[in-house]
CSV table of C-alpha atoms and ligand atoms in Angstrom, one decimal:
chain,number,residue,atom,x,y,z
I,1,MET,CA,0.0,0.0,0.0
I,2,LYS,CA,1.3,3.5,-0.9
I,3,THR,CA,1.0,5.8,2.1
I,4,PHE,CA,1.9,9.5,2.6
I,5,TYR,CA,2.1,12.1,5.3
I,6,ILE,CA,2.1,15.8,4.6
I,7,GLU,CA,3.1,18.8,6.7
I,8,THR,CA,2.3,22.3,5.6
I,9,PHE,CA,3.9,25.6,6.6
I,10,GLY,CA,3.1,29.2,5.6
I,11,CYS,CA,0.2,31.1,4.1
I,12,GLN,CA,-3.3,30.1,3.0
I,13,MET,CA,-2.0,29.6,-0.6
I,14,ASN,CA,0.3,26.9,0.8
I,15,ALA,CA,-2.5,25.4,2.8
I,16,HIS,CA,-4.7,25.2,-0.3
I,17,ASP,CA,-1.8,23.9,-2.5
I,18,SER,CA,-1.5,21.1,0.0
I,19,GLU,CA,-5.2,20.3,-0.4
I,20,LYS,CA,-4.6,20.0,-4.1
I,21,VAL,CA,-1.4,17.9,-3.6
I,22,VAL,CA,-3.3,15.6,-1.3
I,23,GLY,CA,-6.1,15.3,-3.9
I,24,THR,CA,-3.5,14.4,-6.5
I,25,LEU,CA,-1.9,11.8,-4.3
I,26,LEU,CA,-5.2,10.1,-3.4
I,27,ARG,CA,-6.0,9.9,-7.1
I,28,GLU,CA,-2.6,8.3,-7.8
I,29,GLY,CA,-3.6,5.5,-5.3
I,30,TYR,CA,-1.9,6.8,-2.2
I,31,SER,CA,-3.6,6.9,1.2
I,32,GLN,CA,-3.0,9.6,3.7
I,33,VAL,CA,-1.8,8.5,7.2
I,34,PRO,CA,-2.0,10.8,10.3
I,35,ASP,CA,1.4,9.7,11.6
I,36,GLU,CA,4.7,10.2,9.8
I,37,ALA,CA,6.0,7.0,11.3
I,38,ASP,CA,3.5,5.0,9.2
I,39,ALA,CA,4.1,6.9,5.9
I,40,GLY,CA,6.1,5.6,3.0
I,41,LEU,CA,6.3,9.1,1.5
I,42,ILE,CA,6.7,12.2,3.7
I,43,LEU,CA,6.0,15.6,2.0
I,44,TYR,CA,6.9,18.9,3.4
I,45,ASN,CA,5.2,22.0,1.9
I,46,THR,CA,7.5,24.9,2.8
I,47,CYS,CA,7.5,28.6,3.2
I,48,SER,CA,10.4,31.0,2.8
I,49,ILE,CA,8.7,34.4,3.1
I,50,ARG,CA,10.9,35.4,6.1
I,51,ASP,CA,14.1,34.0,7.5
I,52,LYS,CA,12.5,32.4,10.5
I,53,ALA,CA,10.0,30.4,8.3
I,54,GLU,CA,12.9,29.0,6.3
I,55,GLN,CA,15.0,28.1,9.4
I,56,LYS,CA,12.0,26.0,10.6
I,57,VAL,CA,12.2,24.0,7.4
I,58,PHE,CA,15.8,23.1,7.7
I,59,HIS,CA,15.2,22.2,11.4
I,60,ARG,CA,12.4,19.8,10.4
I,61,LEU,CA,14.5,18.4,7.6
I,62,ASN,CA,17.2,17.5,10.2
I,63,GLU,CA,14.6,15.7,12.2
I,64,TYR,CA,13.8,13.7,9.1
I,65,LYS,CA,17.3,12.5,9.1
I,66,LYS,CA,16.6,10.2,12.1
I,67,MET,CA,13.9,8.4,10.0
I,68,GLN,CA,16.3,7.5,7.2
I,69,GLY,CA,16.8,3.8,6.6
I,70,GLU,CA,13.2,2.9,7.3
I,71,GLY,CA,12.6,2.7,3.5
I,72,LYS,CA,10.9,6.1,3.6
I,73,LYS,CA,11.0,8.7,0.8
I,74,PHE,CA,11.1,12.4,1.4
I,75,ALA,CA,9.8,15.3,-0.8
I,76,VAL,CA,10.3,19.0,-0.2
I,77,LEU,CA,7.6,21.2,-1.9
I,78,GLY,CA,6.8,24.9,-1.9
I,79,CYS,CA,8.9,28.1,-1.7
I,80,VAL,CA,12.0,26.7,0.0
I,81,ALA,CA,12.1,23.9,-2.7
I,82,GLN,CA,11.9,26.5,-5.5
I,83,GLN,CA,14.4,28.8,-3.8
I,84,GLU,CA,17.1,26.3,-2.8
I,85,GLY,CA,16.5,23.8,-5.7
I,86,ASN,CA,19.3,21.2,-6.0
I,87,LYS,CA,21.0,22.5,-2.9
I,88,ILE,CA,18.5,20.7,-0.8
I,89,PHE,CA,19.9,17.4,-2.0
I,90,GLU,CA,23.3,18.4,-0.8
I,91,ARG,CA,22.0,19.6,2.6
I,92,ALA,CA,19.6,16.7,3.0
I,93,PRO,CA,20.7,13.8,0.7
I,94,TYR,CA,17.8,11.6,1.9
I,95,VAL,CA,15.4,13.9,0.0
I,96,SER,CA,14.3,12.4,-3.4
I,97,LEU,CA,11.9,15.1,-4.7
I,98,VAL,CA,12.2,18.9,-4.7
I,99,ALA,CA,9.3,20.8,-6.4
I,100,GLY,CA,8.2,24.4,-6.4
I,101,SER,CA,4.5,25.3,-6.7
I,102,SER,CA,4.6,26.2,-10.4
I,103,SER,CA,5.5,22.6,-11.3
I,104,TYR,CA,2.8,20.8,-9.2
I,105,ARG,CA,0.7,20.1,-12.3
I,106,ASN,CA,3.6,17.6,-13.2
I,107,LEU,CA,3.2,15.8,-9.8
I,108,PRO,CA,1.7,12.6,-11.3
I,109,ASP,CA,4.8,12.2,-13.5
I,110,MET,CA,7.2,13.1,-10.7
I,111,LEU,CA,5.5,10.5,-8.4
I,112,ALA,CA,5.8,7.8,-11.1
I,113,ARG,CA,9.5,8.5,-11.3
I,114,LEU,CA,9.8,8.4,-7.5
I,115,GLU,CA,8.1,5.0,-7.5
I,116,ALA,CA,10.5,3.8,-10.2
I,117,GLY,CA,13.3,4.5,-7.8
I,118,GLU,CA,14.7,7.8,-9.0
I,119,THR,CA,16.3,9.7,-6.2
I,120,ARG,CA,17.0,13.2,-7.6
I,121,ILE,CA,13.7,14.5,-9.1
I,122,THR,CA,13.2,18.2,-9.5
I,123,GLY,CA,10.2,20.3,-10.5
I,124,LEU,CA,11.7,23.8,-10.6
I,125,ASP,CA,9.7,25.7,-13.2
I,126,ASP,CA,10.5,29.1,-11.8
I,127,ARG,CA,9.0,31.8,-14.0
I,128,GLN,CA,8.8,29.5,-17.1
I,129,THR,CA,5.2,28.3,-17.0
I,130,ASP,CA,2.0,29.8,-18.1
I,131,GLU,CA,-0.1,27.0,-16.6
I,132,THR,CA,-2.0,26.8,-13.4
I,133,PHE,CA,-2.4,23.9,-11.0
I,134,ASP,CA,-6.1,23.0,-11.5
I,135,THR,CA,-7.3,19.7,-10.3
I,136,GLU,CA,-10.8,18.3,-9.6
I,137,PHE,CA,-9.3,16.1,-7.0
I,138,THR,CA,-8.8,18.8,-4.3
I,139,ALA,CA,-9.0,17.2,-0.8
I,140,ARG,CA,-10.9,19.9,1.1
I,141,THR,CA,-9.5,19.5,4.6
I,142,ASN,CA,-10.6,22.9,5.9
I,143,PRO,CA,-13.9,22.0,7.7
I,144,HIS,CA,-15.8,25.1,6.8
I,145,ARG,CA,-14.1,27.1,4.1
I,146,GLY,CA,-13.6,26.2,0.4
I,147,TYR,CA,-10.5,27.8,-1.1
I,148,ILE,CA,-10.2,28.6,-4.8
I,149,THR,CA,-7.0,29.9,-6.3
I,150,ILE,CA,-8.0,32.4,-9.0
I,151,ILE,CA,-4.5,33.7,-9.8
I,152,GLU,CA,-1.1,32.1,-9.1
I,153,GLY,CA,2.3,33.8,-8.9
I,154,CYS,CA,3.3,37.5,-8.7
I,155,ASP,CA,4.7,40.0,-11.2
I,156,LYS,CA,5.1,42.9,-8.8
I,157,PHE,CA,8.7,42.3,-7.6
I,158,CYS,CA,8.6,44.3,-4.4
I,159,SER,CA,12.2,44.7,-3.5
I,160,TYR,CA,12.1,42.6,-0.3
I,161,CYS,CA,9.9,39.7,-1.5
I,162,VAL,CA,10.8,36.2,-2.6
I,163,VAL,CA,7.4,35.4,-4.0
I,164,PRO,CA,7.9,36.4,-7.6
I,165,TYR,CA,10.9,34.0,-7.7
I,166,THR,CA,9.3,31.1,-5.8
I,167,ARG,CA,5.8,31.1,-7.2
I,168,GLY,CA,6.5,32.2,-10.7
I,169,LYS,CA,4.7,34.7,-13.0
I,170,GLU,CA,1.1,35.7,-12.7
I,171,ARG,CA,-1.3,33.4,-14.4
I,172,SER,CA,-5.1,33.6,-13.9
I,173,ARG,CA,-7.7,30.9,-14.4
I,174,THR,CA,-10.7,31.5,-16.6
I,175,SER,CA,-13.7,32.9,-14.8
I,176,ALA,CA,-15.7,29.9,-16.1
I,177,SER,CA,-13.4,27.4,-14.4
I,178,VAL,CA,-13.5,29.5,-11.2
I,179,LEU,CA,-17.3,29.5,-11.2
I,180,ALA,CA,-17.5,25.8,-12.0
I,181,GLU,CA,-15.3,25.1,-8.9
I,182,ALA,CA,-17.4,27.5,-6.8
I,183,GLN,CA,-20.5,25.5,-7.8
I,184,ARG,CA,-18.8,22.2,-7.0
I,185,ILE,CA,-17.8,23.6,-3.6
I,186,SER,CA,-21.3,24.7,-2.9
I,187,HIS,CA,-22.7,21.2,-3.9
I,188,SER,CA,-20.4,19.6,-1.4
I,189,GLY,CA,-22.0,21.6,1.3
I,190,PHE,CA,-19.6,24.5,1.9
I,191,THR,CA,-21.2,27.9,2.3
I,192,GLU,CA,-18.0,30.0,2.6
I,193,ILE,CA,-15.6,30.5,-0.3
I,194,GLN,CA,-12.2,32.2,-0.1
I,195,LEU,CA,-10.7,33.3,-3.4
I,196,LEU,CA,-6.9,33.2,-3.2
I,197,GLY,CA,-4.1,34.9,-5.0
I,198,GLN,CA,-0.8,36.5,-4.1
I,199,ASN,CA,-2.4,39.6,-5.7
I,200,VAL,CA,-6.0,38.4,-6.0
I,201,ASN,CA,-7.2,41.7,-7.5
I,202,SER,CA,-4.6,41.6,-10.3
I,203,TYR,CA,-6.8,38.9,-11.7
I,204,ALA,CA,-7.0,39.0,-15.5
I,205,ASP,CA,-9.6,36.6,-16.9
I,206,PRO,CA,-7.9,34.8,-19.8
I,207,SER,CA,-11.3,34.6,-21.6
I,208,GLY,CA,-11.7,38.4,-21.1
I,209,LYS,CA,-15.3,37.8,-19.8
I,210,ARG,CA,-15.1,39.2,-16.3
I,211,THR,CA,-13.2,41.7,-14.3
I,212,PHE,CA,-12.2,40.8,-10.8
I,213,ALA,CA,-15.2,42.7,-9.3
I,214,GLU,CA,-17.5,41.0,-11.8
I,215,LEU,CA,-16.0,37.6,-10.8
I,216,LEU,CA,-16.6,38.5,-7.1
I,217,ALA,CA,-20.2,39.2,-7.8
I,218,ALA,CA,-20.7,36.0,-9.8
I,219,VAL,CA,-19.1,33.8,-7.1
I,220,GLY,CA,-21.3,35.7,-4.5
I,221,GLU,CA,-24.4,34.7,-6.5
I,222,VAL,CA,-23.6,31.0,-6.7
I,223,GLN,CA,-26.5,29.2,-5.1
I,224,GLY,CA,-25.9,28.1,-1.5
I,225,ILE,CA,-22.9,30.4,-1.0
I,226,GLN,CA,-23.3,32.7,2.0
I,227,ARG,CA,-19.8,34.2,2.5
I,228,VAL,CA,-17.2,35.1,0.0
I,229,ARG,CA,-13.7,36.3,1.1
I,230,PHE,CA,-10.7,37.2,-1.0
I,231,THR,CA,-7.1,37.7,-0.2
I,232,THR,CA,-4.6,39.3,-0.7
I,233,SER,CA,-5.4,42.6,-2.5
I,234,HIS,CA,-2.6,44.9,-3.8
I,235,PRO,CA,-3.2,48.6,-3.5
I,236,ARG,CA,-1.9,49.3,-7.0
I,237,ASP,CA,-4.7,47.2,-8.6
I,238,PHE,CA,-7.4,48.1,-6.1
I,239,THR,CA,-10.2,49.6,-8.1
I,240,ARG,CA,-13.3,51.4,-7.0
I,241,ASP,CA,-15.6,48.8,-8.5
I,242,ILE,CA,-14.4,46.3,-5.8
I,243,VAL,CA,-15.9,48.6,-3.1
I,244,ASP,CA,-19.1,49.0,-5.2
I,245,VAL,CA,-19.6,45.2,-5.6
I,246,ILE,CA,-19.1,44.7,-1.9
I,247,ASP,CA,-21.9,47.2,-1.3
I,248,ALA,CA,-24.1,45.6,-3.9
I,249,VAL,CA,-23.7,41.8,-3.2
I,250,PRO,CA,-24.5,40.9,0.4
I,251,THR,CA,-22.7,37.5,0.4
I,252,LEU,CA,-19.4,39.3,-0.2
I,253,CYS,CA,-17.8,39.7,3.2
I,254,ASP,CA,-17.3,43.3,4.5
I,255,HIS,CA,-13.6,42.9,4.9
I,256,VAL,CA,-10.6,44.0,2.7
I,257,HIS,CA,-7.0,43.0,3.5
I,258,LEU,CA,-5.0,45.7,1.8
I,259,PRO,CA,-1.3,45.6,2.9
I,260,VAL,CA,0.3,49.0,2.9
I,261,GLN,CA,3.8,47.8,4.1
I,262,SER,CA,4.9,51.3,5.1
I,263,GLY,CA,3.3,54.7,5.6
I,264,SER,CA,6.3,56.6,4.1
I,265,THR,CA,6.3,57.3,0.4
I,266,ASP,CA,10.1,57.2,0.4
I,267,VAL,CA,10.1,53.7,1.9
I,268,LEU,CA,7.3,52.6,-0.4
I,269,ARG,CA,9.5,53.8,-3.4
I,270,ALA,CA,12.5,51.8,-2.1
I,271,MET,CA,10.2,48.8,-1.6
I,272,GLN,CA,9.1,49.2,-5.3
I,273,ARG,CA,5.5,49.1,-4.2
I,274,GLU,CA,4.4,51.3,-7.1
I,275,TYR,CA,2.1,53.6,-5.0
I,276,THR,CA,2.5,56.5,-2.7
I,277,ARG,CA,1.0,57.1,0.8
I,278,GLU,CA,-1.6,59.4,-0.8
I,279,TRP,CA,-2.5,56.9,-3.5
I,280,TYR,CA,-3.1,54.3,-0.8
I,281,LEU,CA,-5.1,56.6,1.4
I,282,GLU,CA,-7.4,57.4,-1.6
I,283,ARG,CA,-8.3,53.7,-1.8
I,284,ILE,CA,-8.9,53.7,1.9
I,285,ALA,CA,-11.2,56.7,1.5
I,286,TRP,CA,-13.3,54.9,-1.2
I,287,THR,CA,-13.6,51.9,1.2
I,288,LYS,CA,-14.7,54.1,4.1
I,289,ALA,CA,-17.3,55.8,1.9
I,290,ALA,CA,-19.0,52.5,1.3
I,291,LYS,CA,-22.5,52.0,2.6
I,292,ARG,CA,-21.4,48.9,4.5
I,293,ASP,CA,-18.9,49.0,7.4
I,294,ILE,CA,-16.0,47.4,5.6
I,295,SER,CA,-13.3,46.2,7.9
I,296,LEU,CA,-9.7,47.0,6.9
I,297,THR,CA,-6.6,45.1,7.7
I,298,SER,CA,-3.0,45.3,6.6
I,299,ASP,CA,0.6,43.9,6.6
I,300,ILE,CA,3.4,46.2,7.7
I,301,ILE,CA,7.1,45.8,7.6
I,302,VAL,CA,9.3,47.8,10.0
I,303,GLY,CA,13.1,48.3,9.7
I,304,PHE,CA,13.3,48.2,5.9
I,305,PRO,CA,16.8,49.4,4.8
I,306,GLY,CA,17.1,53.2,5.2
I,307,GLU,CA,13.8,53.6,7.2
I,308,THR,CA,14.3,56.7,9.4
I,309,ASP,CA,12.5,57.6,12.6
I,310,ARG,CA,10.5,60.0,10.5
I,311,ASP,CA,9.5,57.3,8.0
I,312,PHE,CA,8.5,55.0,10.9
I,313,GLU,CA,6.5,57.9,12.3
I,314,ASP,CA,4.7,58.1,9.0
I,315,THR,CA,3.6,54.5,9.4
I,316,ILE,CA,2.3,55.2,12.9
I,317,THR,CA,0.3,58.2,11.7
I,318,LEU,CA,-1.1,56.1,8.8
I,319,LEU,CA,-2.3,53.6,11.4
I,320,ASP,CA,-4.1,56.4,13.2
I,321,HIS,CA,-5.6,57.7,10.0
I,322,VAL,CA,-6.9,54.3,8.7
I,323,GLY,CA,-7.9,52.8,12.0
I,324,TYR,CA,-7.3,49.1,10.9
I,325,ASP,CA,-9.2,46.3,12.6
I,326,ALA,CA,-6.0,44.2,12.6
I,327,ILE,CA,-2.4,44.4,11.3
I,328,TYR,CA,0.3,41.8,10.8
I,329,GLY,CA,3.6,43.5,11.6
I,330,PHE,CA,6.9,42.1,10.5
I,331,LYS,CA,10.6,43.0,11.0
I,332,TYR,CA,12.3,43.3,7.7
I,333,SER,CA,14.2,40.1,6.9
I,334,PRO,CA,16.7,40.1,4.0
I,335,ARG,CA,15.8,37.3,1.5
I,336,PRO,CA,18.0,35.6,-1.1
I,337,ASN,CA,17.6,36.7,-4.8
I,338,THR,CA,15.7,39.9,-3.9
I,339,PRO,CA,16.9,43.4,-4.9
I,340,ALA,CA,16.8,44.5,-1.3
I,341,ILE,CA,19.4,42.0,-0.3
I,342,HIS,CA,21.9,44.3,-2.0
I,343,MET,CA,20.8,47.3,0.1
I,344,HIS,CA,22.6,47.6,3.4
I,345,ASP,CA,20.4,46.1,6.1
I,346,SER,CA,20.9,49.3,8.0
I,347,ILE,CA,18.5,49.1,10.9
I,348,PRO,CA,19.9,47.3,13.9
I,349,GLU,CA,17.9,44.4,15.2
I,350,GLU,CA,17.1,46.1,18.5
I,351,ILE,CA,15.6,49.1,16.6
I,352,LYS,CA,13.5,46.7,14.5
I,353,ILE,CA,12.3,45.0,17.7
I,354,GLU,CA,11.5,48.4,19.3
I,355,ARG,CA,9.6,49.7,16.2
I,356,LEU,CA,7.6,46.5,16.0
I,357,ALA,CA,6.7,46.8,19.7
I,358,ILE,CA,5.6,50.5,19.2
I,359,LEU,CA,3.6,49.5,16.1
I,360,ASN,CA,1.8,46.7,17.9
I,361,ALA,CA,1.1,48.7,21.0
I,362,ARG,CA,-0.4,51.5,18.9
I,363,GLN,CA,-2.5,49.1,16.9
I,364,ARG,CA,-3.8,47.5,20.2
I,365,GLU,CA,-5.0,50.9,21.3
I,366,ILE,CA,-6.7,51.5,17.9
I,367,GLN,CA,-8.4,48.1,18.1
I,368,ARG,CA,-9.6,48.7,21.6
I,369,THR,CA,-11.5,51.8,20.4
I,370,ASN,CA,-12.5,50.3,17.1
I,371,TYR,CA,-14.0,47.1,18.5
I,372,ALA,CA,-16.2,49.1,20.9
I,373,ARG,CA,-18.5,49.9,18.0
I,374,HIS,CA,-19.7,46.3,18.1
I,375,LEU,CA,-20.7,46.3,21.8
I,376,GLY,CA,-24.4,45.4,22.2
I,377,HIS,CA,-24.7,44.5,18.5
I,378,THR,CA,-26.0,41.2,17.3
I,379,MET,CA,-24.1,39.7,14.4
I,380,PRO,CA,-24.2,36.4,12.4
I,381,ILE,CA,-21.3,34.2,13.3
I,382,MET,CA,-20.0,31.1,11.5
I,383,VAL,CA,-18.9,28.4,14.0
I,384,GLU,CA,-15.3,27.4,13.4
I,385,HIS,CA,-14.3,25.5,16.7
I,386,GLY,CA,-16.3,23.6,19.3
I,387,ALA,CA,-16.3,24.6,22.9
I,388,ASN,CA,-13.0,25.2,24.7
I,389,SER,CA,-12.2,24.3,28.3
I,390,ARG,CA,-14.2,27.4,29.5
I,391,GLY,CA,-17.2,26.3,27.4
I,392,GLN,CA,-16.7,29.1,24.8
I,393,ILE,CA,-17.4,28.3,21.2
I,394,THR,CA,-15.3,30.2,18.6
I,395,GLY,CA,-16.6,31.6,15.3
I,396,ARG,CA,-16.0,34.4,12.9
I,397,SER,CA,-18.0,37.5,11.9
I,398,THR,CA,-18.2,38.5,8.2
I,399,GLN,CA,-15.6,41.1,9.0
I,400,ASN,CA,-13.3,38.2,9.9
I,401,LYS,CA,-13.3,39.0,13.6
I,402,THR,CA,-12.9,36.2,16.1
I,403,VAL,CA,-16.0,35.9,18.3
I,404,ASN,CA,-15.9,33.7,21.4
I,405,PHE,CA,-19.4,33.0,22.7
I,406,THR,CA,-21.5,30.8,25.0
I,407,CYS,CA,-24.4,28.8,23.8
I,408,GLU,CA,-26.8,26.4,25.5
I,409,THR,CA,-26.3,23.8,22.8
I,410,THR,CA,-23.1,23.0,20.9
I,411,PRO,CA,-23.6,24.2,17.3
I,412,ALA,CA,-21.9,22.2,14.5
I,413,ILE,CA,-18.8,23.5,12.8
I,414,GLY,CA,-19.9,25.4,9.7
I,415,SER,CA,-23.2,26.4,11.2
I,416,TYR,CA,-24.4,30.0,11.5
I,417,ILE,CA,-25.7,31.6,14.7
I,418,ASP,CA,-26.6,35.1,15.8
I,419,VAL,CA,-24.4,36.3,18.7
I,420,ARG,CA,-24.9,39.4,20.8
I,421,ILE,CA,-21.6,41.0,21.7
I,422,THR,CA,-21.2,41.6,25.4
I,423,GLN,CA,-17.5,42.3,25.9
I,424,ILE,CA,-14.6,43.5,23.7
I,425,PHE,CA,-10.9,42.6,23.8
I,426,PRO,CA,-8.2,44.1,21.5
I,427,SER,CA,-8.2,41.1,19.1
I,428,SER,CA,-11.5,39.4,19.7
I,429,LEU,CA,-15.2,39.9,20.7
I,430,VAL,CA,-17.1,38.0,23.4
I,431,GLY,CA,-20.8,37.3,23.3
I,432,GLU,CA,-23.7,35.0,23.9
I,433,ALA,CA,-25.9,33.2,21.4
I,434,ALA,CA,-29.0,35.1,20.5
I,435,SER,CA,-30.6,32.6,18.1
I,436,ALA,CA,-30.8,28.9,17.4
I,437,SER,CA,-28.0,27.8,15.1
I,438,VAL,CA,-28.6,27.0,11.4
I,439,ALA,CA,-26.9,23.7,10.9
I,440,PRO,CA,-24.6,23.0,7.9
I,441,SER,CA,-25.9,20.6,5.2
I,442,PRO,CA,-25.5,16.9,5.6
I,443,ALA,CA,-22.9,17.0,2.7
I,444,LEU,CA,-20.6,19.3,4.7
I,445,LEU,CA,-21.0,17.1,7.9
I,446,ALA,CA,-20.1,14.0,5.8
I,447,GLN,CA,-17.0,15.8,4.5
I,448,GLN,CA,-16.0,16.8,8.0
I,449,ALA,CA,-16.5,13.3,9.3
I,450,LEU,CA,-14.1,12.0,6.7
I,451,ASN,CA,-11.4,14.6,7.6
I,452,ALA,CA,-11.9,14.0,11.4
I,453,ARG,CA,-10.6,10.4,10.9
I,454,PHE,CA,-7.1,12.0,10.3
I,455,SER,CA,-7.2,14.9,12.7
I,456,ALA,CA,-8.4,12.8,15.6
I,457,ALA,CA,-5.4,10.5,15.3
I,458,GLN,CA,-2.9,13.5,14.8
H,527,5AD,N1,10.7,40.7,5.4
H,527,5AD,C1,9.7,41.0,6.2
H,527,5AD,N2,8.4,40.8,5.9
H,527,5AD,C2,8.1,40.4,4.6
H,527,5AD,N3,7.0,40.1,4.0
H,527,5AD,C3,7.2,39.7,2.8
H,527,5AD,N4,8.6,39.6,2.6
H,527,5AD,C4,9.1,40.1,3.7
H,527,5AD,C5,10.5,40.2,4.1
H,527,5AD,N5,11.5,40.0,3.3
H,527,5AD,C6,5.7,40.3,4.6
H,527,5AD,C7,4.9,41.4,3.8
H,527,5AD,C8,3.8,40.6,3.1
H,527,5AD,C9,3.6,39.4,4.1
H,527,5AD,C10,2.9,38.2,3.6
H,527,5AD,O1,4.9,39.1,4.6
H,527,5AD,O2,4.3,42.3,4.8
H,527,5AD,O3,2.6,41.3,2.9
H,528,SF4,FE1,5.6,39.8,-2.5
H,528,SF4,FE2,5.0,42.3,-3.4
H,528,SF4,FE3,4.2,40.1,-4.8
H,528,SF4,FE4,3.1,40.6,-2.4
H,528,SF4,S1,3.0,42.0,-4.3
H,528,SF4,S2,3.8,38.6,-3.2
H,528,SF4,S3,4.8,41.5,-1.3
H,528,SF4,S4,6.3,40.8,-4.5
């Protein structure tokens, strides 16, 4: 029997890539096992966005070393695979397959070569391919959310970022194939869809039929779909019709993740972000002028080469101006192959740490004020986790806020329930159930039962 174990690191794109890889392996006659000790093939889907993520990979690869000699085969997938390529074989000679995400469509062939005993198989397409990794055999392991990649790769080349080198050039799927997948997802019981892309709003329909905003509307109108999310948006390609369509189609979630990276136009220029502070704030103004209360979140890098105190201050004033509901702050981390690696990493680590702490503290204050607007309100929540040790169930609002609440019954994962907000914390809301839950369809429950067989044993 052919068995495999897969471990995934990194972003939602990676999580969803793994769902597609698992689907491909199952179709090729493999079975998934919850314990690496029982697996003939161990796959590791990696992330290299920042230095720490990459170090984790090599740490795990070293642990694999102990399992050599048990007849196991090892595969390294994802961004570290693409970035390090053949060097992985030198560092970890027990690895037989190294493949970046833009070559996954060749996985069946690579698996056949692995089974035939080859030990140095590479899939390193880099920026060569125009093809996307579409498969009808996606194993949907997220219990309540169906992911759909609508655009792969990135053509933006921000000066600090590895993604354009690890995930290849931008290539979009036709809107017809996205909609067909949305319908399949709905039939299998999911009510929430998340459209994925490194720059999801740079989507360019190869059939020329729909703009990104029109695709959002069409997915939002698929029968049975109640929530549509999309991530990540790039400010450069953020057009007004995206705000209009969120206003017009109620199933589109009232949340936009629009990473600014820095509030200083000088730093944005050095980052090659292709917009200024003013350009970004104009898009924020459109979003705030919407009829719906659209929640805004962002990614921010502190300590980019040359970032002065004044530049950093510009980032803090931008936080105050926008009033984000959440940010993900990162210390700049020099990455191989990127243009910024040639700039002097001028900001000392202790200043980066200090700036990150100031940023996060300021953001906490903003959220404390922001979240107060929800106090006493009742909002529909989708249940994501069963009760914790304190009896609190966890779910999410359409704005993507975490809501912990009490409820007399235990609603199923994927069900919807109205919750009245009674308390606010800087990063979450607390409340109590204000309605009976609307249970998910039998199809979704059957899918969850299938997945639980693995997670229970893990
Ligand atoms: N250093 C620090 N943060 C980075 N990001 C991407 N590359 C780097 C880097 N070299 C952050 C950006 C991006 C998020 C996914 O990761 O903020 O939006
Ligand atoms: Fe990286 Fe910039 Fe592309 Fe985002 S847009 S993936 S930060 S290069």
